[in-house]
Amino acid sequence: MRKKWWKILAVLIICAVIINGLLGPVPRLFILHESIRNVYFHVPMWSAMIVMYLISVIYSVKYLNTGKAEYDLMAIEAVNTGITFCFFGLATGMLWANITWGEPWPNDPKLNGSAIATLMYLAYLVLRNALEEEQKRAKISAVYNIFAFPIIIVLLYILPKMTDSLHPGSGGNATFGQLQMSNELRPTFYAAMIGWPMIAFWICSMRYRVRLLERKELQIDS
């Protein structure tokens, strides 16, 4: 039970976020209106993605330092989980953009940067599948992963702030907090920012355990 408490907590948090996110009161904001509810889903999805990519980088560094295959497995499963949440983030973002900006994908620096970042990590998966020798694949993938992470931070958080952008918090635009992150939104939003990354880590840990079992099975068969 001691090992499961955080999983139970994550489920309870996300259930509360979903219920309150769909049914709870929200402030009447210009243009946004009811679509402000998406802040409970879109922003935390990207946060969960970044957390997973950061975990992947940490384990890539640990792999290069130690050569342990387990660290490489954790790195790849963190990327797999991160990409899953990336797609959720893109989907919720496109829905929100269509409602507030009139089209799902306007020519915006942050949106274009997110597309490039997504392609970079899809290329990471393609690179892994293209290399057959295990150690070579792990080393090249780890190096690629370490360099890819700071690039996506630049694409998603630095460049949009330096150029004109429709996105809140970029291009001189006000953040949601500056607009009106009222007391009605804050508790659920902060809970979502904790809960979704916890769910992402839970998914990643399950995928990692499955990979370990598959690896042990292959070693026994050989």
PDB file of C-alpha atoms in Angstrom:
ATOM      1  CA  MET A   1       0.000   0.000   0.000  1.00  0.00           C
ATOM      2  CA  ARG A   2       2.915   2.330   0.713  1.00  0.00           C
ATOM      3  CA  LYS A   3       4.014   2.083  -2.916  1.00  0.00           C
ATOM      4  CA  LYS A   4       0.535   2.686  -4.268  1.00  0.00           C
ATOM      5  CA  TRP A   5      -0.478   5.802  -2.339  1.00  0.00           C
ATOM      6  CA  TRP A   6       0.746   8.229  -5.003  1.00  0.00           C
ATOM      7  CA  LYS A   7      -1.092   6.324  -7.730  1.00  0.00           C
ATOM      8  CA  ILE A   8      -4.345   6.524  -5.783  1.00  0.00           C
ATOM      9  CA  LEU A   9      -3.689  10.206  -5.186  1.00  0.00           C
ATOM     10  CA  ALA A  10      -3.040  10.776  -8.913  1.00  0.00           C
ATOM     11  CA  VAL A  11      -6.335   9.110  -9.862  1.00  0.00           C
ATOM     12  CA  LEU A  12      -8.277  11.121  -7.273  1.00  0.00           C
ATOM     13  CA  ILE A  13      -6.682  14.373  -8.453  1.00  0.00           C
ATOM     14  CA  ILE A  14      -7.432  13.710 -12.115  1.00  0.00           C
ATOM     15  CA  CYS A  15     -11.016  12.638 -11.381  1.00  0.00           C
ATOM     16  CA  ALA A  16     -11.528  15.902  -9.491  1.00  0.00           C
ATOM     17  CA  VAL A  17      -9.889  17.879 -12.310  1.00  0.00           C
ATOM     18  CA  ILE A  18     -12.085  16.294 -14.981  1.00  0.00           C
ATOM     19  CA  ILE A  19     -15.318  16.729 -13.011  1.00  0.00           C
ATOM     20  CA  ASN A  20     -14.608  20.292 -11.936  1.00  0.00           C
ATOM     21  CA  GLY A  21     -13.076  21.107 -15.301  1.00  0.00           C
ATOM     22  CA  LEU A  22     -16.240  20.155 -17.136  1.00  0.00           C
ATOM     23  CA  LEU A  23     -18.878  21.160 -14.586  1.00  0.00           C
ATOM     24  CA  GLY A  24     -17.296  23.677 -12.217  1.00  0.00           C
ATOM     25  CA  PRO A  25     -17.765  27.454 -12.399  1.00  0.00           C
ATOM     26  CA  VAL A  26     -15.421  29.505 -14.596  1.00  0.00           C
ATOM     27  CA  PRO A  27     -15.037  33.283 -15.016  1.00  0.00           C
ATOM     28  CA  ARG A  28     -16.623  34.996 -18.014  1.00  0.00           C
ATOM     29  CA  LEU A  29     -13.598  36.102 -20.027  1.00  0.00           C
ATOM     30  CA  PHE A  30     -13.680  37.998 -23.313  1.00  0.00           C
ATOM     31  CA  ILE A  31     -13.374  35.688 -26.369  1.00  0.00           C
ATOM     32  CA  LEU A  32     -12.449  32.667 -24.201  1.00  0.00           C
ATOM     33  CA  HIS A  33     -15.816  32.184 -22.445  1.00  0.00           C
ATOM     34  CA  GLU A  34     -16.377  28.476 -21.683  1.00  0.00           C
ATOM     35  CA  SER A  35     -13.278  27.460 -23.632  1.00  0.00           C
ATOM     36  CA  ILE A  36     -11.170  28.582 -20.636  1.00  0.00           C
ATOM     37  CA  ARG A  37     -11.943  25.102 -19.236  1.00  0.00           C
ATOM     38  CA  ASN A  38      -9.330  23.772 -21.657  1.00  0.00           C
ATOM     39  CA  VAL A  39      -6.641  25.326 -19.459  1.00  0.00           C
ATOM     40  CA  TYR A  40      -7.125  22.343 -17.127  1.00  0.00           C
ATOM     41  CA  PHE A  41      -6.151  19.960 -19.928  1.00  0.00           C
ATOM     42  CA  HIS A  42      -4.034  21.637 -22.610  1.00  0.00           C
ATOM     43  CA  VAL A  43      -1.393  23.280 -20.421  1.00  0.00           C
ATOM     44  CA  PRO A  44      -0.901  20.299 -18.046  1.00  0.00           C
ATOM     45  CA  MET A  45      -0.558  17.940 -21.020  1.00  0.00           C
ATOM     46  CA  TRP A  46       2.428  19.950 -22.250  1.00  0.00           C
ATOM     47  CA  SER A  47       3.820  20.055 -18.716  1.00  0.00           C
ATOM     48  CA  ALA A  48       3.559  16.275 -18.457  1.00  0.00           C
ATOM     49  CA  MET A  49       5.324  16.006 -21.821  1.00  0.00           C
ATOM     50  CA  ILE A  50       8.205  18.222 -20.675  1.00  0.00           C
ATOM     51  CA  VAL A  51       8.554  16.249 -17.433  1.00  0.00           C
ATOM     52  CA  MET A  52       8.764  13.002 -19.399  1.00  0.00           C
ATOM     53  CA  TYR A  53      11.332  14.405 -21.818  1.00  0.00           C
ATOM     54  CA  LEU A  54      13.400  15.694 -18.887  1.00  0.00           C
ATOM     55  CA  ILE A  55      13.298  12.270 -17.226  1.00  0.00           C
ATOM     56  CA  SER A  56      14.376  10.759 -20.546  1.00  0.00           C
ATOM     57  CA  VAL A  57      17.368  13.115 -20.744  1.00  0.00           C
ATOM     58  CA  ILE A  58      18.393  12.280 -17.174  1.00  0.00           C
ATOM     59  CA  TYR A  59      18.360   8.560 -17.928  1.00  0.00           C
ATOM     60  CA  SER A  60      20.180   9.091 -21.225  1.00  0.00           C
ATOM     61  CA  VAL A  61      22.972  10.818 -19.297  1.00  0.00           C
ATOM     62  CA  LYS A  62      22.981   7.998 -16.740  1.00  0.00           C
ATOM     63  CA  TYR A  63      23.215   5.465 -19.549  1.00  0.00           C
ATOM     64  CA  LEU A  64      26.219   7.201 -21.116  1.00  0.00           C
ATOM     65  CA  ASN A  65      27.913   7.271 -17.696  1.00  0.00           C
ATOM     66  CA  THR A  66      27.221   3.644 -16.762  1.00  0.00           C
ATOM     67  CA  GLY A  67      26.268   1.710 -19.910  1.00  0.00           C
ATOM     68  CA  LYS A  68      23.371   0.031 -18.072  1.00  0.00           C
ATOM     69  CA  ALA A  69      20.688  -1.090 -20.515  1.00  0.00           C
ATOM     70  CA  GLU A  70      17.974  -0.442 -17.926  1.00  0.00           C
ATOM     71  CA  TYR A  71      18.674   3.281 -18.123  1.00  0.00           C
ATOM     72  CA  ASP A  72      18.297   3.217 -21.904  1.00  0.00           C
ATOM     73  CA  LEU A  73      14.954   1.427 -21.553  1.00  0.00           C
ATOM     74  CA  MET A  74      13.723   4.058 -19.119  1.00  0.00           C
ATOM     75  CA  ALA A  75      14.838   6.826 -21.481  1.00  0.00           C
ATOM     76  CA  ILE A  76      12.928   5.416 -24.452  1.00  0.00           C
ATOM     77  CA  GLU A  77       9.768   4.738 -22.450  1.00  0.00           C
ATOM     78  CA  ALA A  78       9.838   8.262 -21.054  1.00  0.00           C
ATOM     79  CA  VAL A  79       9.990   9.575 -24.634  1.00  0.00           C
ATOM     80  CA  ASN A  80       7.168   7.247 -25.712  1.00  0.00           C
ATOM     81  CA  THR A  81       4.994   8.524 -22.864  1.00  0.00           C
ATOM     82  CA  GLY A  82       6.001  12.126 -23.536  1.00  0.00           C
ATOM     83  CA  ILE A  83       5.006  11.861 -27.187  1.00  0.00           C
ATOM     84  CA  THR A  84       1.623  10.474 -26.169  1.00  0.00           C
ATOM     85  CA  PHE A  85       0.985  13.536 -24.019  1.00  0.00           C
ATOM     86  CA  CYS A  86       2.406  15.704 -26.787  1.00  0.00           C
ATOM     87  CA  PHE A  87      -0.345  14.482 -29.119  1.00  0.00           C
ATOM     88  CA  PHE A  88      -2.964  15.159 -26.420  1.00  0.00           C
ATOM     89  CA  GLY A  89      -1.498  18.647 -26.032  1.00  0.00           C
ATOM     90  CA  LEU A  90      -1.619  19.253 -29.782  1.00  0.00           C
ATOM     91  CA  ALA A  91      -5.210  18.015 -30.024  1.00  0.00           C
ATOM     92  CA  THR A  92      -6.492  20.147 -27.148  1.00  0.00           C
ATOM     93  CA  GLY A  93      -4.497  23.120 -28.436  1.00  0.00           C
ATOM     94  CA  MET A  94      -5.940  22.823 -31.937  1.00  0.00           C
ATOM     95  CA  LEU A  95      -9.452  22.597 -30.501  1.00  0.00           C
ATOM     96  CA  TRP A  96      -8.848  25.699 -28.400  1.00  0.00           C
ATOM     97  CA  ALA A  97      -7.273  27.596 -31.294  1.00  0.00           C
ATOM     98  CA  ASN A  98     -10.214  26.801 -33.542  1.00  0.00           C
ATOM     99  CA  ILE A  99     -12.620  28.250 -30.977  1.00  0.00           C
ATOM    100  CA  THR A 100     -10.660  31.367 -30.006  1.00  0.00           C
ATOM    101  CA  TRP A 101      -8.643  32.179 -33.144  1.00  0.00           C
ATOM    102  CA  GLY A 102     -10.994  30.825 -35.806  1.00  0.00           C
ATOM    103  CA  GLU A 103      -8.712  28.078 -37.175  1.00  0.00           C
ATOM    104  CA  PRO A 104      -7.027  25.037 -35.624  1.00  0.00           C
ATOM    105  CA  TRP A 105      -3.510  25.873 -36.809  1.00  0.00           C
ATOM    106  CA  PRO A 106      -2.802  29.552 -37.544  1.00  0.00           C
ATOM    107  CA  ASN A 107       0.682  30.595 -38.638  1.00  0.00           C
ATOM    108  CA  ASP A 108       1.992  31.160 -35.122  1.00  0.00           C
ATOM    109  CA  PRO A 109       5.619  30.774 -33.918  1.00  0.00           C
ATOM    110  CA  LYS A 110       4.686  28.717 -30.865  1.00  0.00           C
ATOM    111  CA  LEU A 111       2.480  26.335 -32.826  1.00  0.00           C
ATOM    112  CA  ASN A 112       5.103  25.939 -35.534  1.00  0.00           C
ATOM    113  CA  GLY A 113       7.741  25.372 -32.864  1.00  0.00           C
ATOM    114  CA  SER A 114       5.599  22.679 -31.278  1.00  0.00           C
ATOM    115  CA  ALA A 115       5.271  20.950 -34.655  1.00  0.00           C
ATOM    116  CA  ILE A 116       9.058  20.963 -35.115  1.00  0.00           C
ATOM    117  CA  ALA A 117       9.556  19.679 -31.561  1.00  0.00           C
ATOM    118  CA  THR A 118       7.113  16.842 -32.203  1.00  0.00           C
ATOM    119  CA  LEU A 119       8.915  15.878 -35.414  1.00  0.00           C
ATOM    120  CA  MET A 120      12.250  15.920 -33.567  1.00  0.00           C
ATOM    121  CA  TYR A 121      11.089  13.298 -31.079  1.00  0.00           C
ATOM    122  CA  LEU A 122       9.381  11.234 -33.765  1.00  0.00           C
ATOM    123  CA  ALA A 123      12.756  11.287 -35.533  1.00  0.00           C
ATOM    124  CA  TYR A 124      14.285   9.998 -32.301  1.00  0.00           C
ATOM    125  CA  LEU A 125      11.994   6.951 -32.452  1.00  0.00           C
ATOM    126  CA  VAL A 126      12.773   6.431 -36.155  1.00  0.00           C
ATOM    127  CA  LEU A 127      16.490   6.614 -35.374  1.00  0.00           C
ATOM    128  CA  ARG A 128      16.202   3.930 -32.719  1.00  0.00           C
ATOM    129  CA  ASN A 129      14.293   1.601 -35.020  1.00  0.00           C
ATOM    130  CA  ALA A 130      16.829   2.142 -37.810  1.00  0.00           C
ATOM    131  CA  LEU A 131      19.775   0.880 -35.732  1.00  0.00           C
ATOM    132  CA  GLU A 132      19.951  -2.837 -35.032  1.00  0.00           C
ATOM    133  CA  GLU A 133      23.042  -3.164 -32.815  1.00  0.00           C
ATOM    134  CA  GLU A 134      21.835  -2.615 -29.233  1.00  0.00           C
ATOM    135  CA  GLN A 135      24.719  -0.650 -27.705  1.00  0.00           C
ATOM    136  CA  LYS A 136      25.243   1.516 -30.778  1.00  0.00           C
ATOM    137  CA  ARG A 137      21.514   2.282 -30.877  1.00  0.00           C
ATOM    138  CA  ALA A 138      21.454   3.192 -27.197  1.00  0.00           C
ATOM    139  CA  LYS A 139      24.521   5.472 -27.354  1.00  0.00           C
ATOM    140  CA  ILE A 140      23.489   7.370 -30.502  1.00  0.00           C
ATOM    141  CA  SER A 141      19.922   7.732 -29.216  1.00  0.00           C
ATOM    142  CA  ALA A 142      21.155   9.029 -25.863  1.00  0.00           C
ATOM    143  CA  VAL A 143      23.338  11.684 -27.496  1.00  0.00           C
ATOM    144  CA  TYR A 144      20.487  12.732 -29.811  1.00  0.00           C
ATOM    145  CA  ASN A 145      18.111  12.913 -26.859  1.00  0.00           C
ATOM    146  CA  ILE A 146      20.440  15.092 -24.784  1.00  0.00           C
ATOM    147  CA  PHE A 147      20.791  17.638 -27.601  1.00  0.00           C
ATOM    148  CA  ALA A 148      17.098  17.547 -28.581  1.00  0.00           C
ATOM    149  CA  PHE A 149      15.763  18.604 -25.177  1.00  0.00           C
ATOM    150  CA  PRO A 150      17.328  22.098 -24.976  1.00  0.00           C
ATOM    151  CA  ILE A 151      16.308  22.706 -28.598  1.00  0.00           C
ATOM    152  CA  ILE A 152      12.625  22.104 -27.840  1.00  0.00           C
ATOM    153  CA  ILE A 153      12.851  24.421 -24.832  1.00  0.00           C
ATOM    154  CA  VAL A 154      14.102  27.120 -27.192  1.00  0.00           C
ATOM    155  CA  LEU A 155      11.377  26.337 -29.748  1.00  0.00           C
ATOM    156  CA  LEU A 156       8.524  26.259 -27.246  1.00  0.00           C
ATOM    157  CA  TYR A 157       9.434  28.839 -24.627  1.00  0.00           C
ATOM    158  CA  ILE A 158      12.171  31.205 -25.808  1.00  0.00           C
ATOM    159  CA  LEU A 159      11.656  31.979 -29.505  1.00  0.00           C
ATOM    160  CA  PRO A 160       7.872  32.642 -29.186  1.00  0.00           C
ATOM    161  CA  LYS A 161       8.598  35.292 -26.541  1.00  0.00           C
ATOM    162  CA  MET A 162      10.964  37.059 -28.939  1.00  0.00           C
ATOM    163  CA  THR A 163       8.528  37.261 -31.873  1.00  0.00           C
ATOM    164  CA  ASP A 164       4.881  38.185 -32.529  1.00  0.00           C
ATOM    165  CA  SER A 165       2.614  35.419 -31.329  1.00  0.00           C
ATOM    166  CA  LEU A 166      -1.078  34.874 -30.643  1.00  0.00           C
ATOM    167  CA  HIS A 167      -0.278  32.554 -27.770  1.00  0.00           C
ATOM    168  CA  PRO A 168      -0.746  33.864 -24.186  1.00  0.00           C
ATOM    169  CA  GLY A 169       2.578  34.596 -22.530  1.00  0.00           C
ATOM    170  CA  SER A 170       4.382  34.936 -25.875  1.00  0.00           C
ATOM    171  CA  GLY A 171       5.131  37.890 -28.129  1.00  0.00           C
ATOM    172  CA  GLY A 172       4.312  40.381 -25.403  1.00  0.00           C
ATOM    173  CA  ASN A 173       0.840  38.910 -24.778  1.00  0.00           C
ATOM    174  CA  ALA A 174      -0.448  38.619 -21.227  1.00  0.00           C
ATOM    175  CA  THR A 175      -0.357  35.244 -19.509  1.00  0.00           C
ATOM    176  CA  PHE A 176      -3.528  33.610 -18.192  1.00  0.00           C
ATOM    177  CA  GLY A 177      -2.523  34.736 -14.723  1.00  0.00           C
ATOM    178  CA  GLN A 178      -2.330  38.326 -15.901  1.00  0.00           C
ATOM    179  CA  LEU A 179      -5.629  38.029 -17.759  1.00  0.00           C
ATOM    180  CA  GLN A 180      -7.690  36.620 -14.907  1.00  0.00           C
ATOM    181  CA  MET A 181      -6.565  33.393 -13.308  1.00  0.00           C
ATOM    182  CA  SER A 182      -9.275  33.781 -10.678  1.00  0.00           C
ATOM    183  CA  ASN A 183      -9.730  31.807  -7.487  1.00  0.00           C
ATOM    184  CA  GLU A 184     -12.305  29.752  -9.389  1.00  0.00           C
ATOM    185  CA  LEU A 185      -9.581  28.448 -11.725  1.00  0.00           C
ATOM    186  CA  ARG A 186      -6.447  28.266  -9.619  1.00  0.00           C
ATOM    187  CA  PRO A 187      -7.168  25.213  -7.387  1.00  0.00           C
ATOM    188  CA  THR A 188      -8.231  22.989 -10.285  1.00  0.00           C
ATOM    189  CA  PHE A 189      -5.452  24.280 -12.546  1.00  0.00           C
ATOM    190  CA  TYR A 190      -2.725  23.670  -9.973  1.00  0.00           C
ATOM    191  CA  ALA A 191      -4.168  20.228  -9.231  1.00  0.00           C
ATOM    192  CA  ALA A 192      -4.079  19.433 -12.956  1.00  0.00           C
ATOM    193  CA  MET A 193      -0.455  20.590 -13.187  1.00  0.00           C
ATOM    194  CA  ILE A 194       0.397  18.025 -10.499  1.00  0.00           C
ATOM    195  CA  GLY A 195      -2.000  15.236 -11.463  1.00  0.00           C
ATOM    196  CA  TRP A 196      -1.317  14.864 -15.196  1.00  0.00           C
ATOM    197  CA  PRO A 197       2.491  14.548 -14.784  1.00  0.00           C
ATOM    198  CA  MET A 198       1.861  11.959 -12.048  1.00  0.00           C
ATOM    199  CA  ILE A 199      -0.332   9.969 -14.442  1.00  0.00           C
ATOM    200  CA  ALA A 200       2.346  10.296 -17.123  1.00  0.00           C
ATOM    201  CA  PHE A 201       5.016   8.965 -14.762  1.00  0.00           C
ATOM    202  CA  TRP A 202       2.735   6.063 -13.788  1.00  0.00           C
ATOM    203  CA  ILE A 203       2.235   5.143 -17.455  1.00  0.00           C
ATOM    204  CA  CYS A 204       5.987   5.432 -18.066  1.00  0.00           C
ATOM    205  CA  SER A 205       6.829   3.196 -15.097  1.00  0.00           C
ATOM    206  CA  MET A 206       4.388   0.513 -16.297  1.00  0.00           C
ATOM    207  CA  ARG A 207       5.839   0.593 -19.809  1.00  0.00           C
ATOM    208  CA  TYR A 208       9.328   0.358 -18.323  1.00  0.00           C
ATOM    209  CA  ARG A 209       8.432  -2.728 -16.278  1.00  0.00           C
ATOM    210  CA  VAL A 210       6.959  -4.378 -19.376  1.00  0.00           C
ATOM    211  CA  ARG A 211      10.202  -3.655 -21.264  1.00  0.00           C
ATOM    212  CA  LEU A 212      12.239  -5.229 -18.447  1.00  0.00           C
ATOM    213  CA  LEU A 213      10.090  -8.365 -18.536  1.00  0.00           C
ATOM    214  CA  GLU A 214      10.432  -8.611 -22.322  1.00  0.00           C
ATOM    215  CA  ARG A 215      14.213  -8.205 -22.001  1.00  0.00           C
ATOM    216  CA  LYS A 216      14.459 -10.951 -19.381  1.00  0.00           C
ATOM    217  CA  GLU A 217      12.314 -13.253 -21.523  1.00  0.00           C
ATOM    218  CA  LEU A 218      14.617 -12.724 -24.523  1.00  0.00           C
ATOM    219  CA  GLN A 219      17.675 -13.448 -22.381  1.00  0.00           C
ATOM    220  CA  ILE A 220      16.117 -16.686 -21.118  1.00  0.00           C
ATOM    221  CA  ASP A 221      15.183 -17.798 -24.643  1.00  0.00           C
ATOM    222  CA  SER A 222      18.659 -17.100 -25.941  1.00  0.00           C
TER     223      SER A 222
END
